[in-house]
Structure formats: structure tokens, C-alpha cells
Coordinates of C-alpha atoms and ligand atoms in Angstrom, one line a residue:
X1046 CA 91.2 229.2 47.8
X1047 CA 92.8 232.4 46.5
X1048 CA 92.8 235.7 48.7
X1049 CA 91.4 238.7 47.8
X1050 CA 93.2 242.2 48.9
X1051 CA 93.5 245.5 48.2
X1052 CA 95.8 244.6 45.6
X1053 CA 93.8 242.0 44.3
X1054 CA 93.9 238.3 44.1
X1055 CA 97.2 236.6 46.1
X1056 CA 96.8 232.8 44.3
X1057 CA 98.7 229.7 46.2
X1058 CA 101.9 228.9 44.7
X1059 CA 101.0 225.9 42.8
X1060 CA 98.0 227.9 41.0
X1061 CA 100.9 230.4 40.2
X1062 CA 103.1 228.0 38.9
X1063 CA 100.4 226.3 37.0
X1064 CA 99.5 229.4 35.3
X1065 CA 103.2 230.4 34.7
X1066 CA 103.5 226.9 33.1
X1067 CA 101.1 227.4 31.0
X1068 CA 101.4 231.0 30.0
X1069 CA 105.3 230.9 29.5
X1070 CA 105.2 227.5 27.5
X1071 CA 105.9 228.3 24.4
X1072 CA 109.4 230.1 25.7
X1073 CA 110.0 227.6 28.0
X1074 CA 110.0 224.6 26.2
X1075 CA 112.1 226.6 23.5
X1076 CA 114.9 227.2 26.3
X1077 CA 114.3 223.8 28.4
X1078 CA 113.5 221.1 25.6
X1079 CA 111.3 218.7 27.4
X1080 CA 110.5 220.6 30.7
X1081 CA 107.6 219.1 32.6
X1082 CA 105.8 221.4 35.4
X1083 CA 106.7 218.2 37.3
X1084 CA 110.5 218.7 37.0
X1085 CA 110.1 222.9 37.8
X1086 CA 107.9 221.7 40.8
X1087 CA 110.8 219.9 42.2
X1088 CA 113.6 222.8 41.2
X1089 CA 111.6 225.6 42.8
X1090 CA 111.7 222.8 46.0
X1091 CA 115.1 222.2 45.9
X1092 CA 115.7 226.5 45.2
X1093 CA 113.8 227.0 48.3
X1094 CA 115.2 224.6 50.5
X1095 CA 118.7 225.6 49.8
X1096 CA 117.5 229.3 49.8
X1097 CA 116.3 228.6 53.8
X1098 CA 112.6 227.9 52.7
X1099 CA 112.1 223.7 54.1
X1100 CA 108.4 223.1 53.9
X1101 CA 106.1 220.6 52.4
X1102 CA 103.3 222.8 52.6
X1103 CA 105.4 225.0 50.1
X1104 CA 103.1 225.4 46.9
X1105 CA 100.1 225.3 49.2
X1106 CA 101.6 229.1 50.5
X1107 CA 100.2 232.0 49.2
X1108 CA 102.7 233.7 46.9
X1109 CA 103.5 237.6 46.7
X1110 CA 105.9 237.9 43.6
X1111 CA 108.6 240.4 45.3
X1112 CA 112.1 241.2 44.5
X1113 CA 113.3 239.7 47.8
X1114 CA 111.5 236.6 47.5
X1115 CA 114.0 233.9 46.3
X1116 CA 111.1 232.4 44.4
X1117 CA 110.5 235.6 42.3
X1118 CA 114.3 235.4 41.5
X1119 CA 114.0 231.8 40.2
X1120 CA 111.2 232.9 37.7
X1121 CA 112.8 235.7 36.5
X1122 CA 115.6 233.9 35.9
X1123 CA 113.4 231.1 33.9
X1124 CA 112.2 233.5 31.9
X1125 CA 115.6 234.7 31.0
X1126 CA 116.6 231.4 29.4
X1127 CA 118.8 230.3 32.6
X1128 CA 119.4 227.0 33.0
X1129 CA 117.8 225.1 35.8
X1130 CA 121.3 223.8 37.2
X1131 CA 122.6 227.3 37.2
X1132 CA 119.2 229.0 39.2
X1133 CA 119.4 226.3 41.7
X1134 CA 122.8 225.9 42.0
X1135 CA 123.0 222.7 41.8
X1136 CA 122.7 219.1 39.3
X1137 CA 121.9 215.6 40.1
X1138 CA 124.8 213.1 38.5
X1139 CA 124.2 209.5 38.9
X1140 CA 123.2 209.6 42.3
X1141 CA 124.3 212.9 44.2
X1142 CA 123.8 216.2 43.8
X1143 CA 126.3 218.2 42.7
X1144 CA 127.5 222.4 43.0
X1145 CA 127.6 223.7 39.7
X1146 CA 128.4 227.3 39.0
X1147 CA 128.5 228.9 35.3
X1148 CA 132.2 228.4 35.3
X1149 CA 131.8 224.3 35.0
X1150 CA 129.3 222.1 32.4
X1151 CA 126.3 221.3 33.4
X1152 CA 126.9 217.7 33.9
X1153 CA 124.8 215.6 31.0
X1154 CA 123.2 212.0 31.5
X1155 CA 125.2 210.5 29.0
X1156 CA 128.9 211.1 31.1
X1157 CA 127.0 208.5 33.3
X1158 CA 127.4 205.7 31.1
X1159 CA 131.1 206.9 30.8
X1160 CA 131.1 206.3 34.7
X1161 CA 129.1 203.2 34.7
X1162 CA 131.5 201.9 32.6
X1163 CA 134.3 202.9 34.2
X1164 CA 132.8 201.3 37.5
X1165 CA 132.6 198.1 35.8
X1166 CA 136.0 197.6 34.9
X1167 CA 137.0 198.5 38.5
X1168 CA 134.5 195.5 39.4
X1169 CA 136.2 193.7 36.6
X1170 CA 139.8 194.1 37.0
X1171 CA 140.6 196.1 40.8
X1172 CA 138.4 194.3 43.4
X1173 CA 140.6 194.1 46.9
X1174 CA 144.0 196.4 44.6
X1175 CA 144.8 199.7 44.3
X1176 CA 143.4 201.5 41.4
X1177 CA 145.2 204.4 39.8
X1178 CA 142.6 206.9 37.8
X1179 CA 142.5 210.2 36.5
X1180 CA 140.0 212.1 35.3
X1181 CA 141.0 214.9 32.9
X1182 CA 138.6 217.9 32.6
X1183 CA 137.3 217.3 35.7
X1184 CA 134.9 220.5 35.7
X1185 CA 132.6 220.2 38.9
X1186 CA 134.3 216.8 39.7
X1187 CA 131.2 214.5 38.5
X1188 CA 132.9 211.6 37.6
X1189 CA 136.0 211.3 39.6
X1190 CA 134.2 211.5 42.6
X1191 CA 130.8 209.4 41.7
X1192 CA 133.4 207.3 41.5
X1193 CA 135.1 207.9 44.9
X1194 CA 131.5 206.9 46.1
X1195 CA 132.3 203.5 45.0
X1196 CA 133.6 200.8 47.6
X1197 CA 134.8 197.7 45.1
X1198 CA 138.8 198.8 45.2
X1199 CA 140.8 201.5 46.5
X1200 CA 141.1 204.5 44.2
X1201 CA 144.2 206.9 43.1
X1202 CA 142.6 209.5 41.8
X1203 CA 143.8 212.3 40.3
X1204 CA 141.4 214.9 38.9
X1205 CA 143.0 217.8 36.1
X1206 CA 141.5 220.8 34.5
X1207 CA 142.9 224.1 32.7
X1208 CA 140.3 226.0 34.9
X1209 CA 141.0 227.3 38.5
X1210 CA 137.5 227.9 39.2
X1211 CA 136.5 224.5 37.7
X1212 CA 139.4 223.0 40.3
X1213 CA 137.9 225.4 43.3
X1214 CA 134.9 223.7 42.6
X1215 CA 135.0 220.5 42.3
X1216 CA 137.2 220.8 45.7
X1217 CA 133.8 221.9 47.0
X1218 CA 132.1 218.9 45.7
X1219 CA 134.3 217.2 47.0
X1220 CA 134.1 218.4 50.5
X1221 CA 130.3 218.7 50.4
X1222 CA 130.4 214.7 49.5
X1223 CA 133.1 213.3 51.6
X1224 CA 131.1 211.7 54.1
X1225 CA 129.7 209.7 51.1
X1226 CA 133.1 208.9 49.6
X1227 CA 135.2 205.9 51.1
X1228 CA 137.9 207.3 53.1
X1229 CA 139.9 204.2 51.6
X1230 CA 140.5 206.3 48.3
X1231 CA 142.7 209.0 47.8
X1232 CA 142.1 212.4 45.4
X1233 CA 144.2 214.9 44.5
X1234 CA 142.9 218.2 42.5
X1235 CA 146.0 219.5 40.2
X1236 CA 145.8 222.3 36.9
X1237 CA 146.5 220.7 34.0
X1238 CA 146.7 220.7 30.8
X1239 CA 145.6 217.1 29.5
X1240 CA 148.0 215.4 30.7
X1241 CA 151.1 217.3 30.7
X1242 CA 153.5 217.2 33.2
X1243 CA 151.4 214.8 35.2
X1244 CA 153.5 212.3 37.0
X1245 CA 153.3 208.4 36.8
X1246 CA 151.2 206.2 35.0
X1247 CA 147.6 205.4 35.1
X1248 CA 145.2 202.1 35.1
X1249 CA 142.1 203.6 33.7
X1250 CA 141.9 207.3 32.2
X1251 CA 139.0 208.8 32.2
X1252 CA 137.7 212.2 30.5
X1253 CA 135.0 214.0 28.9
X1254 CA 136.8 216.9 27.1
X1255 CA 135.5 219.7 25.2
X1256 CA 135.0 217.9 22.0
X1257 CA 132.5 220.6 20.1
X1258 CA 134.4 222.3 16.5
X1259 CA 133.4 226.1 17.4
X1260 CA 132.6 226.2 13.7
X1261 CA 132.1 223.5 12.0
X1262 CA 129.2 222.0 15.0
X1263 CA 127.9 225.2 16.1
X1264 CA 124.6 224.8 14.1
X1265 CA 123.6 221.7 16.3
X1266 CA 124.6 223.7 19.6
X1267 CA 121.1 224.5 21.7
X1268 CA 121.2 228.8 22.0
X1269 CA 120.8 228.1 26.0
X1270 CA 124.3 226.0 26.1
X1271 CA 126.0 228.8 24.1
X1272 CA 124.8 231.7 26.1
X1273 CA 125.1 230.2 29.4
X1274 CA 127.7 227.3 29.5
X1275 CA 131.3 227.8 29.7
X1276 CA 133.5 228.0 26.1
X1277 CA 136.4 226.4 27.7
X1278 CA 134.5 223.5 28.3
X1279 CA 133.0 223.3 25.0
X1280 CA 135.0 224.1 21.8
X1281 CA 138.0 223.8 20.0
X1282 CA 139.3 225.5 17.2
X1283 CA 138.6 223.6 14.1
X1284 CA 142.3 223.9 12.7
X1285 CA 143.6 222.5 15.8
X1286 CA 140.8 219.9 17.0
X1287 CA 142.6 216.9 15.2
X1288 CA 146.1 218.2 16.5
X1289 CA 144.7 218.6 20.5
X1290 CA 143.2 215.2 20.1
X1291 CA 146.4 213.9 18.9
X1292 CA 148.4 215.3 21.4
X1293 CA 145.9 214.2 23.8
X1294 CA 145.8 210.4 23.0
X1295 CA 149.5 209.9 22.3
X1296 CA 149.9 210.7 26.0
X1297 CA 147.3 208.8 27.0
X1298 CA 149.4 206.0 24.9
X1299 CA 152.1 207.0 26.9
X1300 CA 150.4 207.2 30.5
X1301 CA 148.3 203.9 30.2
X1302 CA 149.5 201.0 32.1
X1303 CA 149.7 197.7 30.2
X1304 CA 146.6 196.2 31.1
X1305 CA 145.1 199.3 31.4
X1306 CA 141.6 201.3 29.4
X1307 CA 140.8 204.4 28.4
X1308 CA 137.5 205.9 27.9
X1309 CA 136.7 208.9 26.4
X1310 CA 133.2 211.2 25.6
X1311 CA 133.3 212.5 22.1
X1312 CA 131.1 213.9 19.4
X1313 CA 129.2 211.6 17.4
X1314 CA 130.4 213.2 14.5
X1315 CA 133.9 212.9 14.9
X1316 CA 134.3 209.9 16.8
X1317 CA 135.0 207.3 14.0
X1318 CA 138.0 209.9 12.9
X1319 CA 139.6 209.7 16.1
X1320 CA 139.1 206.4 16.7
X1321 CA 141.0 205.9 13.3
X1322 CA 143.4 208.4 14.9
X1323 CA 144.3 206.1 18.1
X1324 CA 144.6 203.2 16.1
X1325 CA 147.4 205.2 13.8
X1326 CA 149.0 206.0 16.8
X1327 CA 149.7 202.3 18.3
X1328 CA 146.5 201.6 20.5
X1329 CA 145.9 197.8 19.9
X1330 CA 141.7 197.6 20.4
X1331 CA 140.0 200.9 19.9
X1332 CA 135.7 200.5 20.8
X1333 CA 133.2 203.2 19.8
X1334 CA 130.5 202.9 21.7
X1335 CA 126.9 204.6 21.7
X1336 CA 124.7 206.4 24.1
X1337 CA 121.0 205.6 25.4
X1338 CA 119.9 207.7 22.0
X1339 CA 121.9 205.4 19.7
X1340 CA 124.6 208.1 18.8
X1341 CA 128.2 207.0 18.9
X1342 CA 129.1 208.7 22.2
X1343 CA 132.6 207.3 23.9
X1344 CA 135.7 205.6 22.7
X1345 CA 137.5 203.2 24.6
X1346 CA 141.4 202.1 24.3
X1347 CA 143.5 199.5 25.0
X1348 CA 146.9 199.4 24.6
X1349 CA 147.4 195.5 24.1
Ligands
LIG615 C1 133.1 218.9 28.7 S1 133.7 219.6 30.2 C2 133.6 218.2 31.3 C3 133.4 218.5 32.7 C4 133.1 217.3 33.6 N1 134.1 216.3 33.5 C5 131.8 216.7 33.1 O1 131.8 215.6 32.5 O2 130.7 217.3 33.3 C6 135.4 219.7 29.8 C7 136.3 220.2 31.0 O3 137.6 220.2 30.5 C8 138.3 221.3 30.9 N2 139.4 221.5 29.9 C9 139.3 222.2 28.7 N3 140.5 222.2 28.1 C10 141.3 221.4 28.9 C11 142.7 221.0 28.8 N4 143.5 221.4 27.7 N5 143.2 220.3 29.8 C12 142.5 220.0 30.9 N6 141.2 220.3 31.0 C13 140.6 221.0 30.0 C14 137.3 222.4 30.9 O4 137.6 223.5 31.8 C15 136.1 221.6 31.4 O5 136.0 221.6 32.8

């Protein structure tokens, strides 16, 4: 039942909500594609709970919109076209929830199939050996360490970005997760670029890189990603996206153990160049293989 006072009607905050939904669609479903009142139910949860507020009786409350109420802040920012991950702080990756700040991607669905496959071949090929693995770009640290949560073999990671407040990050992440990661594996967080200057080889490299041509793709960039995300994360320079890419896998050539795989996230656009690329450059088996909508997504090398 809603509450009349002096300053009129105080509604619960799930008749709130529901009317917010409903009046800000339009807007919201321009900024969030696909935003149910379901999913905003459970971010307003999660933005409570980590702003002090633990209650299942939450949207049974009454709500006072106010500037101090961390609530008010969260739609306010809605409204401004922020996303979700960034209001609450946080994104669930495979299966953990991970700190992300504007400074890192917000991490995407489709970098889990990049892990899941990655997984398997540690099923595959490591079971009961030492594993060396580096994950280059690391951002918030989403794959090295869903990995980390993984018991099959022991794991040598190493985890590279260009960004120190990517690195101080996913240091966080990993802190905030290390009772879930094996204390059999081993991580260390170093500034990078690619793989320059990083000592010793690898069995499996991993890495999800910025792989978006700041001109030639920017028409298929969502407005939310380029006004919120990180740059650095996101684009190269078109005159010099063939050139980093070539740099990039003739060290990965150089880096890869024998027996070992790459895998790499790439736009679907440009994958089929670059796989042509790491052929040209001595890789023996070069995959391209698609995401869950179809779209050529990741490539994956082998050197023999
Ligand atoms: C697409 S984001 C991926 C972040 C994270 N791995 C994920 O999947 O969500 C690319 C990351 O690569 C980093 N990066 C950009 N250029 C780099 C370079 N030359 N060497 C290493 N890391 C780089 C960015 O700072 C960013 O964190």
C-alpha cells in the first residue's frame, strides 16, 4: 500500500521501479539493448548490498528518492546512460563476480568461450603437469584467474597489460578471489607491452586484445561502449592495426612452446585477414572459430 504525507504519495520500491521501467523505456533499452526489469531488479540488489543495504524485504521498503540514498544514485546514473557494471561496481564472468572500474572492459560473454576453451585443453593436455599461461591484456583479470579457479593442473600464470590501473585492478580481483583460486597455481601481474621483454616461453597464450579499427569499425560501436569504456582497451589505429597484429603474433610464434596453442578474440571482420597473416608468418594450423551468435570470434594457433 503506498503512503500518503505531506509531501504526497511515498510508493514501495518495486512500484517505483516498475514505474521507472516503464516510463524510462524507451531510453533505457536504447542505452542497455535487451534490459529486462528482471536484470535491474537484481543490479539495484547487488548496488545495495555492496552499498551496506542486505535485505530481502528491499523493494517491499518505502522509497524517498534523496541525494544520499545510494539507490537514487543508481537511477540517476541509469538515466545518464551508465553502464550497469560501472554503477554497481562490479560484473559476473563465468562464474564470479568481478571489480570493474571505467579504467578496464566490461568483461563480454563471448571471452567465456575463449576461457572454456582454454580450460579444455588444460583438461586435454596438463592434467597432474605444470602449465605455463599468460594472459595478455589482462584488464580486470577475468580470464587468467577464472582460470586460476580451475583445479585440473597447476597453473604459471602470468597476466600483462599496458595499463597500471588495469594491473591495480585485477591485483584486487585477485585478492578478493583467492580463497576461490587453488593455492597450487602461481600468478604474477607484470606491465607489458604484448609480449615484449617477457621472459620464457609459454604453453598456451591467451588474450583478448583491443581489436576495434578506431575508424574503419566505429559505425558498429554501441554510443554507451564509446562514451563509457576505456579507448586503450578498444582501438587501434587503422594504419597500424595490421602492423600491431603482426608484431603481436610473430612473438607469440616465438613464445609458444612446441606443443603449445594460442587463442585469440578478434573482430569478426578482420579475423580471416589475420588468420591469413599467422599462417604467412610460420604457424602450422591456424582455426577461426565462432561465437554463440555465429560470428567468427577467436583464432587459435598451433605451431606444428
Ligand atoms: C579488450 S580488453 C580485454 C580485457 C580483459 N582481458 C577482458 O577480456 O575483459 C584489452 C586489454 O588490453 C590492454 N592493452 C591494450 N594494448 C595493450 C598492449 N599493447 N599490450 C598489453 N596490453 C594491452 C588494455 O589495457 C585492456 O586491458
Amino acid at each position: 500500500m503506498p503512503v500518503t504525507t505531506k509531501k504526497g504519495t511515498i510508493k514501495k520500491l518495486e512500484d517505483y521501479l516498475q514505474s521507472f521501467f516503464n516510463e524510462e523505456k524507451i531510453s533505457l533499452l536504447s542505452n542497455y539493448p535487451g534490459l529486462t526489469l528482471h536484470r535491474l531488479r537484481n543490479d539495484i540488489k547487488l548496488h545495495a548490498f555492496l552499498s551496506g543495504v542486505d535485505s530481502e524485504e528491499l523493494f517491499e521498503f518505502p522509497y524517498i528518492p534523496h541525494r544520499s540514498n545510494p539507490i537514487t544514485l543508481f537511477f540517476e546514473k541509469l538515466k545518464e546512460g551508465v553502464p550497469l557494471e560501472y554503477i554497481t561496481g562490479y560484473a559476473y564472468f563465468y562464474r564470479s563476480l568481478f571489480k570493474v572500474t571505467p579504467d578496464v572492459l566490461i568483461p563480454r560473454s563471448e571471452t567465456e568461450i575463449l576461457v572454456e576453451l582454454a580450460s579444455l585443453e588444460i583438461q586435454k593436455n596438463y592434467r597432474n603437469k605444470t602449465c605455463r599461461l599468460i594472459d595478455v591484456g589482462t584488464g580486470s583479470g577475468i580470464i587468467a584467474l577464472t582460470l586460476m579457479m580451475e583445479d585440473f593442473a597447476t597453473l604459471d600464470v602470468v597476466a600483462t597489460d599496458i595499463s597500471d590501473k588495469a594491473l591495480t585492478l585485477a591485483k584486487e580481483n585477485f585478492f578478493n578471489l583467492r580463497y576461490t583460486v587453488s593455492a597450487k597455481h602461481n600468478i604474477s601481474f607484470l606491465k607489458r607491452d604484448r609480449l615484449e621483454e617477457v621472459e620464457g616461453n609459454f604453453d598456451i597464450i591467451l588474450s583478448n586484445p583491443p581489436y576495434i579499427k578506431c575508424l574503419g569499425d566505429l559505425a558498429s560501436v554501441h554510443h554507451q561502449v564509446l562514451s563509457y569504456e576505456p579507448a586503450m582497451a578498444l582501438f587501434l589505429d587503422d594504419d597500424l592495426y595490421d602492423l600491431w597484429f603482426e608484431d603481436f603474433f610473430r612473438s607469440i610464434h616465438e613464445k609458444l612452446t612446441p606443443e603449445g596453442i594460442s587463442l585469440i578474440e578478434g573482430h569478426e571482420s578482420h579475423l580471416e585477414d589475420l588468420a591469413d597473416m599467422a599462417i604467412k608468418l610460420g604457424f602450422a594450423k591456424v582455426d577461426i572459430i565462432k561465437d554463440y551468435t555465429g560470428r567468427n570470434r577467436f583464432l587459435r594457433f598451433k605451431k606444428q
